[in-house]
Amino acid sequence: MASWNSFELEVVYEALGWFAFVSWSISFYPQVILNFRRRSVVGLNFDFVVLNLTKHSTYLIYNASLYFSSAIQKQYFDKYGYGEMIPVAANDVAFSIHAVLLTAITLFQIAIYERGSQKVSKVSIGIVSVAWLIAAVCFFIALSNHSWLWLISIFNTIQVTMTVIKYIPQAVMNFLRKSTDGFSIGNILLDLSGGVANYGQMVVQSIDQNSWVNFYGNIGKVLLSLVSVFFDIIFIIQHYILYAGNKSSKSDTTTEHEDQIREHLVRPSDQSPPENA
C-alpha cells in the first residue's frame, strides 16, 4: 500500500476530508430543525427522503467494507496495483454513518408531524425495492466466488443512481409550486461546500501520488460530488432567483398542479392521487 509523498498534501487531504464531513453532516440539521420548529413536513418531498436513505445506506456499505475489510482491500490492490492508496478515508465512513442516522430521524419526523395529503409515491417505493432486490441478487452471485470488490461496486453504483434520482422530485416540486417554502436552503449550501471539498480531497491525493487511479477506482465518490454540486446549484437558483420570497399555500400544493405532477417519473410527494368517482 502506498504512503504519502508530501506531508503538507497529506494535511490538506485530511483537512478537506473532515471539512467535507462537517459540511455534509451539518447539512442534515437545518431541515430537521425546520421540521421541528414548524411541527410540519409540508414542503419537504418524501420521495427525496426515502431515496436518500437507500442512497446513504448503500454508500455506507461500500465505504465501511472497503475501509475495514482486508480481503476487499487485497482485491482492490490486485486490480489497481499495490502502489495505490485506498480511495476511502475515515471521514467517508463517519459521514455515511451519520447520514443514515439523520435520514432515519427525518423519516421519523415525517411519521409524526403534520404532512397534509403528502405521501411517498409508488414510483419511489418501486425504485427502492428494485435497488435492494438487485443488491440481494448480486450478493448471492458474489458469495459463490467471493467477488467482494465487485459486490461493493454494485452498492456504489446504486448510491450514485440514487443520488441522481433523489434530487429530481424536490426540484420538480419546487418548480411546480413556484416556491421553496418548507424546504431548507441551509442544507443545500452546506451540501455544496461538502461536495466541492470532497472533490478537492481526491484531487490532492492524485497530485501527491502522481496517479488518477483513485478517481476511476472510486468513480462513485467522484460522481457523488459532481451530481450533488449540479443539483445544489439548481436549488440555489430556485431559492434565491426564480422563487425568491414566494410562499406556497397548501391548496396550491395539493390541487393546482396535481395533474402536472403525476406526469413526472417520480411524482413529488405532496400530491394525493385522485379519488375514485
CSV table of C-alpha atoms in Angstrom, one decimal:
chain,number,residue,atom,x,y,z
A,1,MET,CA,0.0,0.0,0.0
A,2,ALA,CA,1.3,3.4,-1.0
A,3,SER,CA,2.2,6.1,1.5
A,4,TRP,CA,2.1,9.9,1.2
A,5,ASN,CA,5.0,11.6,-0.5
A,6,SER,CA,4.2,15.1,0.9
A,7,PHE,CA,3.3,15.7,4.5
A,8,GLU,CA,1.8,19.1,3.5
A,9,LEU,CA,-0.5,17.5,0.9
A,10,GLU,CA,-1.5,14.8,3.5
A,11,VAL,CA,-2.5,17.6,5.9
A,12,VAL,CA,-4.5,19.3,3.2
A,13,TYR,CA,-6.1,16.0,2.2
A,14,GLU,CA,-7.2,15.3,5.8
A,15,ALA,CA,-8.4,18.9,6.3
A,16,LEU,CA,-10.5,18.8,3.1
A,17,GLY,CA,-11.9,15.4,4.1
A,18,TRP,CA,-13.0,16.4,7.5
A,19,PHE,CA,-14.3,19.8,6.2
A,20,ALA,CA,-16.5,17.8,3.8
A,21,PHE,CA,-17.6,15.6,6.7
A,22,VAL,CA,-18.6,18.5,8.8
A,23,SER,CA,-20.3,20.4,6.0
A,24,TRP,CA,-22.3,17.3,4.8
A,25,SER,CA,-23.1,16.2,8.3
A,26,ILE,CA,-24.4,19.6,9.4
A,27,SER,CA,-26.3,19.9,6.2
A,28,PHE,CA,-28.9,17.5,7.6
A,29,TYR,CA,-29.7,19.6,10.6
A,30,PRO,CA,-31.4,22.7,9.0
A,31,GLN,CA,-34.2,20.5,7.6
A,32,VAL,CA,-34.6,18.6,10.8
A,33,ILE,CA,-34.7,21.8,12.8
A,34,LEU,CA,-37.1,23.4,10.4
A,35,ASN,CA,-39.4,20.4,10.6
A,36,PHE,CA,-39.2,20.5,14.4
A,37,ARG,CA,-40.0,24.2,14.7
A,38,ARG,CA,-42.9,24.1,12.2
A,39,ARG,CA,-44.2,20.7,13.6
A,40,SER,CA,-44.8,20.1,9.9
A,41,VAL,CA,-43.1,18.4,7.0
A,42,VAL,CA,-45.3,20.1,4.3
A,43,GLY,CA,-42.9,21.3,1.5
A,44,LEU,CA,-40.4,18.5,2.1
A,45,ASN,CA,-40.6,15.9,-0.6
A,46,PHE,CA,-41.0,12.4,0.9
A,47,ASP,CA,-39.6,10.7,-2.1
A,48,PHE,CA,-36.4,12.7,-1.6
A,49,VAL,CA,-36.0,11.3,1.9
A,50,VAL,CA,-36.9,7.7,1.1
A,51,LEU,CA,-34.5,7.6,-1.9
A,52,ASN,CA,-31.9,9.4,0.3
A,53,LEU,CA,-32.0,6.6,2.9
A,54,THR,CA,-31.3,3.9,0.3
A,55,LYS,CA,-28.5,6.1,-1.2
A,56,HIS,CA,-26.7,6.6,2.1
A,57,SER,CA,-27.2,3.0,3.3
A,58,THR,CA,-25.6,1.6,0.2
A,59,TYR,CA,-22.8,4.2,0.4
A,60,LEU,CA,-22.2,3.2,4.0
A,61,ILE,CA,-21.9,-0.5,2.9
A,62,TYR,CA,-19.4,0.5,0.2
A,63,ASN,CA,-17.3,2.8,2.4
A,64,ALA,CA,-17.2,0.6,5.5
A,65,SER,CA,-16.4,-2.5,3.5
A,66,LEU,CA,-13.5,-1.1,1.6
A,67,TYR,CA,-12.1,0.8,4.6
A,68,PHE,CA,-12.3,-2.1,7.1
A,69,SER,CA,-12.1,-5.3,5.1
A,70,SER,CA,-8.6,-6.6,4.4
A,71,ALA,CA,-10.0,-9.1,1.9
A,72,ILE,CA,-11.7,-6.4,-0.2
A,73,GLN,CA,-8.6,-4.2,0.1
A,74,LYS,CA,-6.5,-7.1,-1.3
A,75,GLN,CA,-8.9,-7.4,-4.2
A,76,TYR,CA,-8.6,-3.7,-4.8
A,77,PHE,CA,-4.8,-3.8,-4.9
A,78,ASP,CA,-4.9,-6.8,-7.1
A,79,LYS,CA,-7.0,-4.9,-9.6
A,80,TYR,CA,-5.4,-1.4,-9.4
A,81,GLY,CA,-1.9,-2.1,-8.1
A,82,TYR,CA,-0.3,-2.3,-4.7
A,83,GLY,CA,1.3,1.1,-5.2
A,84,GLU,CA,-2.1,2.8,-4.9
A,85,MET,CA,-3.9,4.1,-1.9
A,86,ILE,CA,-7.4,3.0,-0.8
A,87,PRO,CA,-9.8,5.7,-2.1
A,88,VAL,CA,-11.9,5.7,1.0
A,89,ALA,CA,-10.9,7.8,4.0
A,90,ALA,CA,-12.1,7.7,7.7
A,91,ASN,CA,-14.2,10.8,7.1
A,92,ASP,CA,-16.1,8.9,4.3
A,93,VAL,CA,-17.1,6.2,6.7
A,94,ALA,CA,-18.0,8.7,9.5
A,95,PHE,CA,-20.2,10.7,7.2
A,96,SER,CA,-22.1,7.7,5.9
A,97,ILE,CA,-22.9,6.5,9.4
A,98,HIS,CA,-24.1,10.0,10.4
A,99,ALA,CA,-26.1,10.4,7.2
A,100,VAL,CA,-28.0,7.1,7.7
A,101,LEU,CA,-28.9,8.2,11.3
A,102,LEU,CA,-30.1,11.7,10.4
A,103,THR,CA,-32.1,10.5,7.4
A,104,ALA,CA,-33.8,8.0,9.6
A,105,ILE,CA,-34.6,10.8,12.0
A,106,THR,CA,-36.1,12.8,9.2
A,107,LEU,CA,-38.3,9.8,8.2
A,108,PHE,CA,-39.4,9.6,11.8
A,109,GLN,CA,-40.4,13.3,11.7
A,110,ILE,CA,-42.4,12.5,8.5
A,111,ALA,CA,-44.3,9.9,10.5
A,112,ILE,CA,-45.2,12.1,13.5
A,113,TYR,CA,-45.5,15.6,12.1
A,114,GLU,CA,-48.3,17.3,10.1
A,115,ARG,CA,-47.9,16.4,6.5
A,116,GLY,CA,-51.2,17.3,4.9
A,117,SER,CA,-52.0,14.9,2.0
A,118,GLN,CA,-48.4,14.2,1.2
A,119,LYS,CA,-47.2,10.6,0.8
A,120,VAL,CA,-44.4,8.6,-0.7
A,121,SER,CA,-45.1,7.8,-4.3
A,122,LYS,CA,-45.4,4.3,-5.6
A,123,VAL,CA,-42.7,5.0,-8.1
A,124,SER,CA,-40.2,5.8,-5.4
A,125,ILE,CA,-41.2,2.7,-3.4
A,126,GLY,CA,-40.7,0.7,-6.6
A,127,ILE,CA,-37.3,2.2,-7.3
A,128,VAL,CA,-36.1,1.4,-3.8
A,129,SER,CA,-37.5,-2.1,-3.9
A,130,VAL,CA,-35.7,-2.8,-7.2
A,131,ALA,CA,-32.4,-1.4,-5.9
A,132,TRP,CA,-32.4,-3.7,-2.9
A,133,LEU,CA,-33.5,-6.6,-4.9
A,134,ILE,CA,-30.6,-6.1,-7.3
A,135,ALA,CA,-28.3,-5.8,-4.3
A,136,ALA,CA,-29.6,-9.1,-2.8
A,137,VAL,CA,-29.2,-11.0,-6.1
A,138,CYS,CA,-25.7,-9.6,-6.5
A,139,PHE,CA,-24.8,-10.7,-3.0
A,140,PHE,CA,-25.6,-14.3,-3.8
A,141,ILE,CA,-23.7,-14.1,-7.0
A,142,ALA,CA,-20.6,-12.8,-5.3
A,143,LEU,CA,-21.0,-15.3,-2.5
A,144,SER,CA,-20.1,-18.2,-4.8
A,145,ASN,CA,-16.7,-16.9,-5.9
A,146,HIS,CA,-16.0,-14.2,-3.1
A,147,SER,CA,-16.1,-11.3,-5.6
A,148,TRP,CA,-16.5,-8.8,-2.8
A,149,LEU,CA,-14.9,-5.9,-4.6
A,150,TRP,CA,-17.4,-6.4,-7.5
A,151,LEU,CA,-20.2,-6.6,-5.0
A,152,ILE,CA,-19.4,-3.3,-3.2
A,153,SER,CA,-19.0,-1.7,-6.6
A,154,ILE,CA,-22.7,-2.6,-7.2
A,155,PHE,CA,-23.6,-0.9,-4.0
A,156,ASN,CA,-21.5,2.1,-5.1
A,157,THR,CA,-23.4,2.1,-8.4
A,158,ILE,CA,-26.7,2.0,-6.6
A,159,GLN,CA,-25.8,5.0,-4.4
A,160,VAL,CA,-24.8,7.0,-7.5
A,161,THR,CA,-28.1,6.2,-9.2
A,162,MET,CA,-30.0,7.2,-6.0
A,163,THR,CA,-28.0,10.4,-5.9
A,164,VAL,CA,-29.2,11.3,-9.4
A,165,ILE,CA,-32.8,10.3,-8.8
A,166,LYS,CA,-33.3,11.6,-5.3
A,167,TYR,CA,-32.9,15.3,-6.2
A,168,ILE,CA,-35.4,15.2,-9.1
A,169,PRO,CA,-38.7,15.0,-7.0
A,170,GLN,CA,-37.7,18.1,-4.9
A,171,ALA,CA,-36.5,20.1,-7.9
A,172,VAL,CA,-39.7,19.3,-9.8
A,173,MET,CA,-41.9,20.0,-6.7
A,174,ASN,CA,-40.2,23.4,-6.3
A,175,PHE,CA,-40.8,24.2,-10.0
A,176,LEU,CA,-44.5,23.3,-9.9
A,177,ARG,CA,-45.2,25.1,-6.7
A,178,LYS,CA,-43.0,28.0,-7.8
A,179,SER,CA,-41.8,28.1,-4.2
A,180,THR,CA,-39.1,26.6,-2.0
A,181,ASP,CA,-41.2,27.3,1.2
A,182,GLY,CA,-40.8,24.4,3.6
A,183,PHE,CA,-37.5,23.2,2.0
A,184,SER,CA,-34.4,24.3,3.9
A,185,ILE,CA,-31.8,26.0,1.7
A,186,GLY,CA,-29.3,25.8,4.5
A,187,ASN,CA,-28.7,22.1,3.9
A,188,ILE,CA,-28.1,22.8,0.2
A,189,LEU,CA,-25.4,25.5,0.9
A,190,LEU,CA,-23.6,23.1,3.2
A,191,ASP,CA,-24.1,20.2,0.8
A,192,LEU,CA,-22.4,22.3,-1.9
A,193,SER,CA,-19.5,23.1,0.3
A,194,GLY,CA,-19.1,19.4,1.2
A,195,GLY,CA,-19.2,18.4,-2.5
A,196,VAL,CA,-16.5,20.8,-3.5
A,197,ALA,CA,-14.3,19.8,-0.6
A,198,ASN,CA,-14.8,16.1,-1.3
A,199,TYR,CA,-13.8,16.5,-4.9
A,200,GLY,CA,-10.8,18.6,-3.8
A,201,GLN,CA,-9.7,15.9,-1.5
A,202,MET,CA,-9.5,13.4,-4.3
A,203,VAL,CA,-7.5,15.9,-6.4
A,204,VAL,CA,-5.0,16.4,-3.7
A,205,GLN,CA,-4.4,12.6,-3.3
A,206,SER,CA,-4.0,12.3,-7.1
A,207,ILE,CA,-1.4,15.1,-7.1
A,208,ASP,CA,0.6,13.5,-4.3
A,209,GLN,CA,0.6,10.0,-5.8
A,210,ASN,CA,1.0,11.3,-9.4
A,211,SER,CA,-1.8,9.0,-10.3
A,212,TRP,CA,-5.5,9.4,-11.1
A,213,VAL,CA,-6.4,5.8,-10.2
A,214,ASN,CA,-8.4,6.9,-7.1
A,215,PHE,CA,-10.8,8.7,-9.5
A,216,TYR,CA,-11.8,5.7,-11.6
A,217,GLY,CA,-11.1,3.4,-8.7
A,218,ASN,CA,-13.9,5.1,-6.7
A,219,ILE,CA,-16.0,6.6,-9.5
A,220,GLY,CA,-18.9,6.7,-7.1
A,221,LYS,CA,-17.3,9.3,-4.9
A,222,VAL,CA,-16.5,11.4,-8.0
A,223,LEU,CA,-20.0,11.3,-9.4
A,224,LEU,CA,-21.4,11.9,-5.9
A,225,SER,CA,-19.6,15.2,-5.7
A,226,LEU,CA,-20.4,16.3,-9.3
A,227,VAL,CA,-24.1,15.4,-9.1
A,228,SER,CA,-24.5,17.0,-5.7
A,229,VAL,CA,-22.9,20.2,-6.8
A,230,PHE,CA,-25.0,20.2,-10.0
A,231,PHE,CA,-28.4,19.9,-8.2
A,232,ASP,CA,-27.3,22.2,-5.4
A,233,ILE,CA,-26.8,25.0,-7.9
A,234,ILE,CA,-30.3,24.3,-9.3
A,235,PHE,CA,-31.8,24.6,-5.8
A,236,ILE,CA,-29.8,27.8,-5.1
A,237,ILE,CA,-31.1,29.3,-8.3
A,238,GLN,CA,-34.7,28.3,-7.5
A,239,HIS,CA,-34.5,29.7,-3.9
A,240,TYR,CA,-32.6,32.9,-4.5
A,241,ILE,CA,-33.5,33.9,-8.0
A,242,LEU,CA,-36.6,32.1,-9.5
A,243,TYR,CA,-38.8,31.9,-6.5
A,244,ALA,CA,-37.3,34.3,-4.0
A,245,GLY,CA,-39.9,35.3,-1.4
A,246,ASN,CA,-42.6,33.1,-2.9
A,247,LYS,CA,-44.9,31.3,-0.4
A,248,SER,CA,-47.0,28.3,-1.5
A,249,SER,CA,-50.3,27.6,0.2
A,250,LYS,CA,-51.4,24.0,0.9
A,251,SER,CA,-54.2,24.5,-1.6
A,252,ASP,CA,-51.7,25.4,-4.3
A,253,THR,CA,-49.7,22.3,-3.3
A,254,THR,CA,-52.5,19.8,-3.3
A,255,THR,CA,-54.7,21.0,-6.2
A,256,GLU,CA,-53.4,23.4,-8.7
A,257,HIS,CA,-50.5,21.2,-10.1
A,258,GLU,CA,-51.9,17.8,-9.3
A,259,ASP,CA,-52.3,16.6,-12.9
A,260,GLN,CA,-48.9,18.0,-13.9
A,261,ILE,CA,-47.1,16.3,-11.1
A,262,ARG,CA,-48.4,12.9,-11.8
A,263,GLU,CA,-46.9,13.1,-15.3
A,264,HIS,CA,-43.4,13.1,-14.0
A,265,LEU,CA,-41.4,9.9,-13.5
A,266,VAL,CA,-41.1,10.4,-9.7
A,267,ARG,CA,-44.2,12.3,-8.5
A,268,PRO,CA,-43.5,14.9,-5.8
A,269,SER,CA,-44.9,13.5,-2.6
A,270,ASP,CA,-47.2,16.4,-1.5
A,271,GLN,CA,-49.7,15.4,-4.1
A,272,SER,CA,-52.6,13.0,-3.4
A,273,PRO,CA,-53.9,10.6,-6.0
A,274,PRO,CA,-57.4,11.5,-7.4
A,275,GLU,CA,-60.4,9.9,-5.6
A,276,ASN,CA,-62.4,7.3,-7.4
A,277,ALA,CA,-65.7,8.6,-8.6
